XYZ file of C-alpha atoms in Angstrom:
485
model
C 68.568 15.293 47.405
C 65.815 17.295 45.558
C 62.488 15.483 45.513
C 60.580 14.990 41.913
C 57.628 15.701 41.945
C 55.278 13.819 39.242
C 52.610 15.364 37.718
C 53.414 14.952 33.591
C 54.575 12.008 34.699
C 52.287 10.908 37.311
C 50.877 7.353 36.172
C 54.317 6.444 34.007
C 55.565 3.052 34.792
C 52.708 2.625 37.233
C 49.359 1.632 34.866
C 49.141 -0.732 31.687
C 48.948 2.048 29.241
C 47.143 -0.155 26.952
C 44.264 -0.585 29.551
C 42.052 2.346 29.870
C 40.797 1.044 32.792
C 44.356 1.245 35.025
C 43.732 5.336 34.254
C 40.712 5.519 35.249
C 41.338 3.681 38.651
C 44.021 7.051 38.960
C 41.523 9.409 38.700
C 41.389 9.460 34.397
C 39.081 11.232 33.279
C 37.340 12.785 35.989
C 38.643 16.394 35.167
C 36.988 15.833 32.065
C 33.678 15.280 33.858
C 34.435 18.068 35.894
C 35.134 20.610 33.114
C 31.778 19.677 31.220
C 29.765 20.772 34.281
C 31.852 24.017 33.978
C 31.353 27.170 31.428
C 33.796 26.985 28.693
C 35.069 30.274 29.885
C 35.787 29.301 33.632
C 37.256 26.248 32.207
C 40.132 28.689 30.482
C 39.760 30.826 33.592
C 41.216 28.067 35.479
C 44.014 27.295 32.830
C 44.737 31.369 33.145
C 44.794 31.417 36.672
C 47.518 28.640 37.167
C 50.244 30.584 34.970
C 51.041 27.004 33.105
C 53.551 28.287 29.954
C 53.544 26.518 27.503
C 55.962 23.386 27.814
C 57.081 23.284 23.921
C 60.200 25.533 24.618
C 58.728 29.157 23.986
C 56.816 29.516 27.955
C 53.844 31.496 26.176
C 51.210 31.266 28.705
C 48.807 28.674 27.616
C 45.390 30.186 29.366
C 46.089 33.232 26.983
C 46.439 30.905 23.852
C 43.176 29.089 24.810
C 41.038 32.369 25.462
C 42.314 33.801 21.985
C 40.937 30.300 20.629
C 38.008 30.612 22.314
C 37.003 33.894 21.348
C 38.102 33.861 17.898
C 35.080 33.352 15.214
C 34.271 30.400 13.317
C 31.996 27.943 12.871
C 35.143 25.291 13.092
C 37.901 24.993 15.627
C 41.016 22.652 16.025
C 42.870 21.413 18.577
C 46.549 20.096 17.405
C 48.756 18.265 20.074
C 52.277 18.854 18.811
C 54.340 15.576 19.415
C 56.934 16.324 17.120
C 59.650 16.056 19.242
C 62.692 16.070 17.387
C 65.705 17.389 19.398
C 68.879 15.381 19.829
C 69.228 13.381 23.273
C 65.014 14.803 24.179
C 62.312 11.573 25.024
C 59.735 13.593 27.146
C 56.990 13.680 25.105
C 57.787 10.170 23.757
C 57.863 8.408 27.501
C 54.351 10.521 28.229
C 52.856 9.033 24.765
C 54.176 5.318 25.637
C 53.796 4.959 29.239
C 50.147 7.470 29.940
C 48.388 8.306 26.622
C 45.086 8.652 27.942
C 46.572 12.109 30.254
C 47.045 13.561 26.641
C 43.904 12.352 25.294
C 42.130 13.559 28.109
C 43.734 17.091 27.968
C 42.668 17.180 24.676
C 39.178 16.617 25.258
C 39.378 19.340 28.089
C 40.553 21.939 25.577
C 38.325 20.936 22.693
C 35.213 21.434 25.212
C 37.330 24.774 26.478
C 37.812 26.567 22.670
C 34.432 25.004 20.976
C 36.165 22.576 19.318
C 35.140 19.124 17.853
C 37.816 17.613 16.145
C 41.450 17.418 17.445
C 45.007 16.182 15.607
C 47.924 14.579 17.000
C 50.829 15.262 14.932
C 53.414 13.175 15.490
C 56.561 11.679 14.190
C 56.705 8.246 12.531
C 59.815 7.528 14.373
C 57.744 6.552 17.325
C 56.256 3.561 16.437
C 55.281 2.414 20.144
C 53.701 5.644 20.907
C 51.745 5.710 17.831
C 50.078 2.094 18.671
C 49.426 3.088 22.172
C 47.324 6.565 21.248
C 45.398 4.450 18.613
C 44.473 1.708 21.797
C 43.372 4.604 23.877
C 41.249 6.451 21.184
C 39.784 3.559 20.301
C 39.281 2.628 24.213
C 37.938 6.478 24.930
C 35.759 5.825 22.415
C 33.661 2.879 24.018
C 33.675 4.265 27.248
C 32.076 7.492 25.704
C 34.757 9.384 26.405
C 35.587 10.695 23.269
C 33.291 10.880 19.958
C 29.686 11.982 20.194
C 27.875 13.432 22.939
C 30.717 12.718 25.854
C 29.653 11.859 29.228
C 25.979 12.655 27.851
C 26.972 16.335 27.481
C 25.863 18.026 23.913
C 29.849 18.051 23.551
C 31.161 16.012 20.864
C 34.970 15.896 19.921
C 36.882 13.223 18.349
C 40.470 12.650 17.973
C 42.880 11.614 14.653
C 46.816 11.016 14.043
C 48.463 12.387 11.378
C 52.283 11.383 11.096
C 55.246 13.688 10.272
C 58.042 12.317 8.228
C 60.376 13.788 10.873
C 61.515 17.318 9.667
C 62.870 19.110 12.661
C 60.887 22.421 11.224
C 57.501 20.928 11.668
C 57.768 21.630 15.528
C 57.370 25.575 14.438
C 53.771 25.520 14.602
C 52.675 26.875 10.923
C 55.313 24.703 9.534
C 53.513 21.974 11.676
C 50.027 23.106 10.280
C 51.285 23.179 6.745
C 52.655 19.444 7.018
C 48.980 18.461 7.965
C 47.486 20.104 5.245
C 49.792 18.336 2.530
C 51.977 20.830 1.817
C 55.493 21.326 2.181
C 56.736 22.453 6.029
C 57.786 25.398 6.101
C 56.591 28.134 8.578
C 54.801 31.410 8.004
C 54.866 35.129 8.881
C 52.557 35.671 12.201
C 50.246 37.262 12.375
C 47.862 35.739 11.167
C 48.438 33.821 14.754
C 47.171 29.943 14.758
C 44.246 30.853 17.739
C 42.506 32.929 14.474
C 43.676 31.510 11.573
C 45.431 28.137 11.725
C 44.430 24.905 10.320
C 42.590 25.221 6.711
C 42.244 28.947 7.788
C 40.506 27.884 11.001
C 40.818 28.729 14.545
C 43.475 26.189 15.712
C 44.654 25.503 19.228
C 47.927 23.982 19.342
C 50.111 22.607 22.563
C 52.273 20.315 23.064
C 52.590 16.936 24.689
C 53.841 18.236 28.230
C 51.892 20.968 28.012
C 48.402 19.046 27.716
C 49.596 16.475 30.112
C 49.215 18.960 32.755
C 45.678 20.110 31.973
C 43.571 17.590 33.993
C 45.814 17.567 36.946
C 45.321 21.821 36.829
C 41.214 21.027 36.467
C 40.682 18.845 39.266
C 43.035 20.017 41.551
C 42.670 23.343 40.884
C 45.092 26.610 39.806
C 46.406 27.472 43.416
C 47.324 23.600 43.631
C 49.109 23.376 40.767
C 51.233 26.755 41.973
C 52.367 25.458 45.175
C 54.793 24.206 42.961
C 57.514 25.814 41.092
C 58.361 29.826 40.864
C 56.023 32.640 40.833
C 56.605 33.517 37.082
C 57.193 29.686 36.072
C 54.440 27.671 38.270
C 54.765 23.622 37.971
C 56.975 20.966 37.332
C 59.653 20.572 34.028
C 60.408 17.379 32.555
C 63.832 16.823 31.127
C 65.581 14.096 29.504
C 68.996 13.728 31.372
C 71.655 12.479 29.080
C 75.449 12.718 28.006
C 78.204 12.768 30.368
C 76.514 11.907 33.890
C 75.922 8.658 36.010
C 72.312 8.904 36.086
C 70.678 9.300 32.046
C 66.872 9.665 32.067
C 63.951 11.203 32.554
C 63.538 13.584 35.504
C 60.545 15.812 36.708
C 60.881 18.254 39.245
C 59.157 21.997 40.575
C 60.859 24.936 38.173
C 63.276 26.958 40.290
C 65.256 23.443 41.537
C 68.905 24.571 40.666
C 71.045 22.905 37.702
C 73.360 21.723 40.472
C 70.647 19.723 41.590
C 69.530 17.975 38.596
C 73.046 16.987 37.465
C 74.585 16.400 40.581
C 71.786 15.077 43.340
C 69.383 13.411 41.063
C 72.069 12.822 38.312
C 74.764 11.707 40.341
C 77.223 13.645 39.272
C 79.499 13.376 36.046
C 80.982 9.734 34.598
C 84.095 9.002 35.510
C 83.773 11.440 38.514
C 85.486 13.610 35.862
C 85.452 17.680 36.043
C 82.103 19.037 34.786
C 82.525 21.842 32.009
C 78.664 22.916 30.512
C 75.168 21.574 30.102
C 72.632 22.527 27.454
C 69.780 22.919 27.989
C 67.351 23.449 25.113
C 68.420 21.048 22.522
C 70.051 23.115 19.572
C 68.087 26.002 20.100
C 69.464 26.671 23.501
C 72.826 27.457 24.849
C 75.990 25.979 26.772
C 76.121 26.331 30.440
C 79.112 26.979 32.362
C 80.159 25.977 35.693
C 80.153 29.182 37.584
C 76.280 28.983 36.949
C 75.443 26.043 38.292
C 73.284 26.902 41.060
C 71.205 29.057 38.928
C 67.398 27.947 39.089
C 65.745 26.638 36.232
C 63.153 28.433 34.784
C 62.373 30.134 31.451
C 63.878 33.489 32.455
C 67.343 33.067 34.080
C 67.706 30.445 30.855
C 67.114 33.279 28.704
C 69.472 35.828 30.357
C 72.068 33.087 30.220
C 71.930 32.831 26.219
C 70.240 29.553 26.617
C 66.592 28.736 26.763
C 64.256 26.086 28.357
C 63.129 24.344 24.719
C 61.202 21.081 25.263
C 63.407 19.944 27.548
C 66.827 18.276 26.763
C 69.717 18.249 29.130
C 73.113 17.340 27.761
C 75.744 17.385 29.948
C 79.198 17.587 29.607
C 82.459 16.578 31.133
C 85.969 18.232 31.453
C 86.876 16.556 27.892
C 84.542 18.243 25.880
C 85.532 20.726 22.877
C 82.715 23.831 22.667
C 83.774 24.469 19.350
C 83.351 21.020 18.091
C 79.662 21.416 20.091
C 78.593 24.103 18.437
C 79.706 23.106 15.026
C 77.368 19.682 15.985
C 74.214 21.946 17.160
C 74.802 23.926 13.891
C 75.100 21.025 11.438
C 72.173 19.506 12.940
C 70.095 23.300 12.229
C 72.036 23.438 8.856
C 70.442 20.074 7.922
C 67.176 20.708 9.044
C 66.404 24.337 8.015
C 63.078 24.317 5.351
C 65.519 26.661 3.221
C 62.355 29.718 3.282
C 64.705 32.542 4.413
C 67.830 33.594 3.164
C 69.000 34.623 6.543
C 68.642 30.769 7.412
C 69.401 28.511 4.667
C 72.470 30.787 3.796
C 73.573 32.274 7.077
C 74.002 28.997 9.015
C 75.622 27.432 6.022
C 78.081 30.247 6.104
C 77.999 29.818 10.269
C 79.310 26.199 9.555
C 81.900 26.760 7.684
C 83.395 29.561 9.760
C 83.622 26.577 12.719
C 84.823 23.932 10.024
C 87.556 26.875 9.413
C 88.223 26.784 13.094
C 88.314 23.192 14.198
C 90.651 22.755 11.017
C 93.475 25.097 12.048
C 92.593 27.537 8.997
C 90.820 30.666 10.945
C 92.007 34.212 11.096
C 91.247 35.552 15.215
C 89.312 38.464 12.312
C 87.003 35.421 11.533
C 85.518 35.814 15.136
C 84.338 39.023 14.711
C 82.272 37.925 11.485
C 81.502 35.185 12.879
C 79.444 36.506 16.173
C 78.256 39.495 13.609
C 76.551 36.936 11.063
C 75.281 35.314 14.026
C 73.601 38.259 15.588
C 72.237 38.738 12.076
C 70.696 35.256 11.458
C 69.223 35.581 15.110
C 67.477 38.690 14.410
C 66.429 38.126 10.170
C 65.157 34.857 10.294
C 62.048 33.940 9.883
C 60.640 31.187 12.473
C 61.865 29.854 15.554
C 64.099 27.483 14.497
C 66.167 30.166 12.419
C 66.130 32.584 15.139
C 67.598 30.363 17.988
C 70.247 28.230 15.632
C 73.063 30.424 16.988
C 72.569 30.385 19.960
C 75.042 27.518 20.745
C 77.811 29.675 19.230
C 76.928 32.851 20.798
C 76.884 30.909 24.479
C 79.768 28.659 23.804
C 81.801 32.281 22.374
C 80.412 34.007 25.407
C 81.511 31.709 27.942
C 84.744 29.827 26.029
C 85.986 32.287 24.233
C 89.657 30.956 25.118
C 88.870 27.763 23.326
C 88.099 29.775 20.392
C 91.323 31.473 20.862
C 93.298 28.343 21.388
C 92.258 27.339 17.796
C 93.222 29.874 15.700
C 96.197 31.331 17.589
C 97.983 27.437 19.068
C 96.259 25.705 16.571
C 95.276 23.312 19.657
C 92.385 21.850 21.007
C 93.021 20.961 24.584
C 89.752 18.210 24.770
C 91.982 16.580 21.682
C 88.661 16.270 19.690
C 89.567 18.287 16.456
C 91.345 15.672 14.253
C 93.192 18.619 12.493
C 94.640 19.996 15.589
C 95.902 17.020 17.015
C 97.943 14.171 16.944
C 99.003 10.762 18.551
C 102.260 9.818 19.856
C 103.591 6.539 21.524
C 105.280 6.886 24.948
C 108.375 4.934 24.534
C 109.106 4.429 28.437
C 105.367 2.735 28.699
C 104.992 1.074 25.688
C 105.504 -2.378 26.413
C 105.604 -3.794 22.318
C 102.492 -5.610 23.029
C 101.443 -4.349 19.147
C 97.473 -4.141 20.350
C 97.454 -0.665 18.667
C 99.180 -2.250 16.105
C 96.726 -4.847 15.340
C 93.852 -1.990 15.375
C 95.354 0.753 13.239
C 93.307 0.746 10.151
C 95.818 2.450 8.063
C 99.041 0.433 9.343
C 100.905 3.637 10.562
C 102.008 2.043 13.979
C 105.379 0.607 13.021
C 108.145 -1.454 15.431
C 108.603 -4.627 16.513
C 107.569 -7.495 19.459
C 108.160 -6.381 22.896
C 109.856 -3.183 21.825
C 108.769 0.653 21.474
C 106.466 1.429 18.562
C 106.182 4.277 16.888
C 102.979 5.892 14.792
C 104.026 7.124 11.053
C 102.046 11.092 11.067
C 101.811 10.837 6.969
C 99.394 7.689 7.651
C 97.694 8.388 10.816
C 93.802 9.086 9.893
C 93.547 10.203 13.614
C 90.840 7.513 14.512
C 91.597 7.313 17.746
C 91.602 3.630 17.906
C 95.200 3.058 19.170
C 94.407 5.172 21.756
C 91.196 3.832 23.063
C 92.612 -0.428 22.555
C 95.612 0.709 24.675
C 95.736 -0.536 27.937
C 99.149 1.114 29.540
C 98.556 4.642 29.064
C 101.088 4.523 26.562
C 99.689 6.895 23.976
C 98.728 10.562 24.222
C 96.947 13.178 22.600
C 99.514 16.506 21.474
């Protein structure tokens, strides 16, 4: 088995996070203390030199980001920690807040004094109560130890630290959108350039990283950038945390060196699939990334091979999924979720998705033309390329990958009008067994609509014109009695 290697989540589940003191018996804060007896410029030298891309899903190298920050003009500079985590099935940045706030803190501090900044901004999601509590206890803590506020460490560096929360729009992870949301207004993203490192919060120069991403910054300081690439691939150095969840044994967080193969994860550390059933695909990415087929299974993780696979790394998620899984019915969930939260700025975006959905409602229904395919990867390619911000750009990706490598289950629904996972409620329907079905009237008892007709101890039957397709008859039924045609 693949060994995880913890750096993000080094002091998780091992210190009180509530008691600044437990972090600073692991070595808290003494990259801080290290970086003020450093130049601000070999501070980002260091950062450059360790190739650490950004953990927030793009993989833009985050030593670039902080030198354009620190050489950018103005008399005021910002440091934003994104924490707006909002993919389906993705905790990382939520378990680092909860269980180790002070390794954020501290990498904030590290880029404030890096940049020439003296105020920084958590954003982050009211949906995370816990986390929120536990990064007001450790500002407050920093605070008294002199470890944030004025004059840290009795350096002429100052920086202090606030929260503002998000209401929880998926769009306010695209970093103007996020910017906008602190300022008051409405979140919705803007044209680049202007970049954020020149002209970002209240037109200032504005750092911005995310959770992960700072996390890794004190580790990279004291131990230094060769240390921190021992780990990893050349091109993506490090570790990756991802939040293992759907169809396998082991759900949860896991961190381990980029380059360990998908195989690994889902398999070694993950045990394997529920139900020892067949595994079919995995996204990665959350719904900007793609669906992962079995034949690539051994590919190693990093942000490139993601990319040439139609998928990306994004923040993190890992859904997996087992042999009874419908990637149609996927991709119409990844694009209902995008549908709902697109700001509704660009046309390509709030009307191009909308008209994405309903070309996969068409499908899943039983009412597509095999022409409708054709449209449908065109007006994806379209959306991809004309929309405006990140969260545009990627939202078809879970069609284009599941088209790319299911294409046949595409097929199957327009041409059989069938959906072999027996998830599409149009395509399907239940019927009784009559050899197994023993009259025990369990399904009977369940059906919400009464369509499961016959009598004790003898065959029933299910009446099509009532059946609502719920499913329940077949789930209560405990001789394999009723299938799925």
């Amino acid at each position: 088995m693949p060994e995880q290697v913890r750096i993000v989540l080094r002091n998780a589940g091992n210190i009180d996070p509530e008691n600044i003191e437990d972090y600073l018996k692991n070595n808290g804060y003494l990259a801080l203390a290290k970086a003020l007896k450093l130049k601000r410029e070999e501070v980002v030298q260091t950062v450059l030199d360790s190739n650490l891309r950004g953990r927030g899903g793009g993989g833009f190298p985050t030593g670039l980001k902080w030198k354009f920050a620190m050489q950018a003009k103005g008399d005021e500079k910002y440091v934003v920690c994104n924490a707006d985590e909002g993919d389906p099935g993705a905790f990382m940045d939520r378990s680092v807040l909860e269980g180790d706030p002070h390794s954020v803190l501290e990498g904030m501090a590290i880029a404030g004094y890096a940049i020439g900044a003296q105020k920084g901004i958590i954003y982050i999601r009211a949906e995370y109560p816990l986390a929120v509590e536990r990064l007001k206890v450790g500002i407050s803590q920093a605070k008294n130890y002199g470890l944030l506020g004025e004059n840290i460490l009795g350096s002429n560096f100052s920086f202090d630290i606030d929260i503002r929360l998000g209401a929880g729009a998926f769009v306010c992870g695209e970093e103007t959108a996020l910017i906008h949301s602190i300022e008051g207004f409405r979140g919705e993203p803007t044209n680049k350039p202007p970049f954020p490192a020149n002209s970002g919060l209240w037109k200032k120069p504005t750092l911005i990283n995310n959770v992960e991403t700072l996390a890794n910054i004190a580790p990279i300081i004291l131990n230094g950038a060769d240390w921190f690439k021992q780990y990893g691939t050349e091109n993506s150095p490090g570790t990756k945390v991802f939040a293992l969840a759907g169809d396998v044994k082991n759900v949860g967080l896991v961190e381990v060196p980029m380059g360990t193969t998908l195989r690994d994860i889902i398999f070694d550390i993950g045990g394997g699939i529920k139900g020892d059933k067949r595994f079919k695909a995995v996204q990665t990415g959350g719904p900007s990334g793609g669906c992962i087929p079995e034949e690539y299974l051994d590919t190693p993780i990093d942000y490139d091979s993601l990319q040439e696979l139609g998928s990306m790394m994004g923040s993190g998620g890992m859904i997996v999924m087992d042999e009874d899984t419908c990637m149609v019915d996927v991709a119409k969930f990844y694009l209902q979720f995008t549908v709902d939260e697109s700001c509704g700025k660009c046309t390509t975006c709030r009307v191009g998705n909308v008209r994405l959905l309903e070309m996969l409602e068409k499908i899943t229904s039983g009412n597509a033309k095999m022409e409708d395919l054709d449209y449908m990867v065109s007006l994806a390619n379209v959306v991809k390329n004309g929309s405006l911000c990140g969260l545009g750009q990627t939202a078809p990706n879970p069609i284009l990958s599941t088209y790319t490598y299911f294409e046949e289950e595409y097929k199957e629904h327009i041409l059989d009008r069938n959906c072999r996972a027996g998830i599409c409620k149009n395509l399907i329907r239940y019927e009784i067994i009559p050899d197994d079905c023993t009259g025990c009237t369990a399904c009977a008892r369940v059906c919400p609509t009464e369509a499961i007709l016959g009598e004790l101890r003898k065959p029933h039957t299910i009446e099509q014109e009532k059946c609502i397709k719920c499913g329940s008859c077949y789930s209560t039924c405990r001789f394999n009695a009723i299938k799925i045609v």
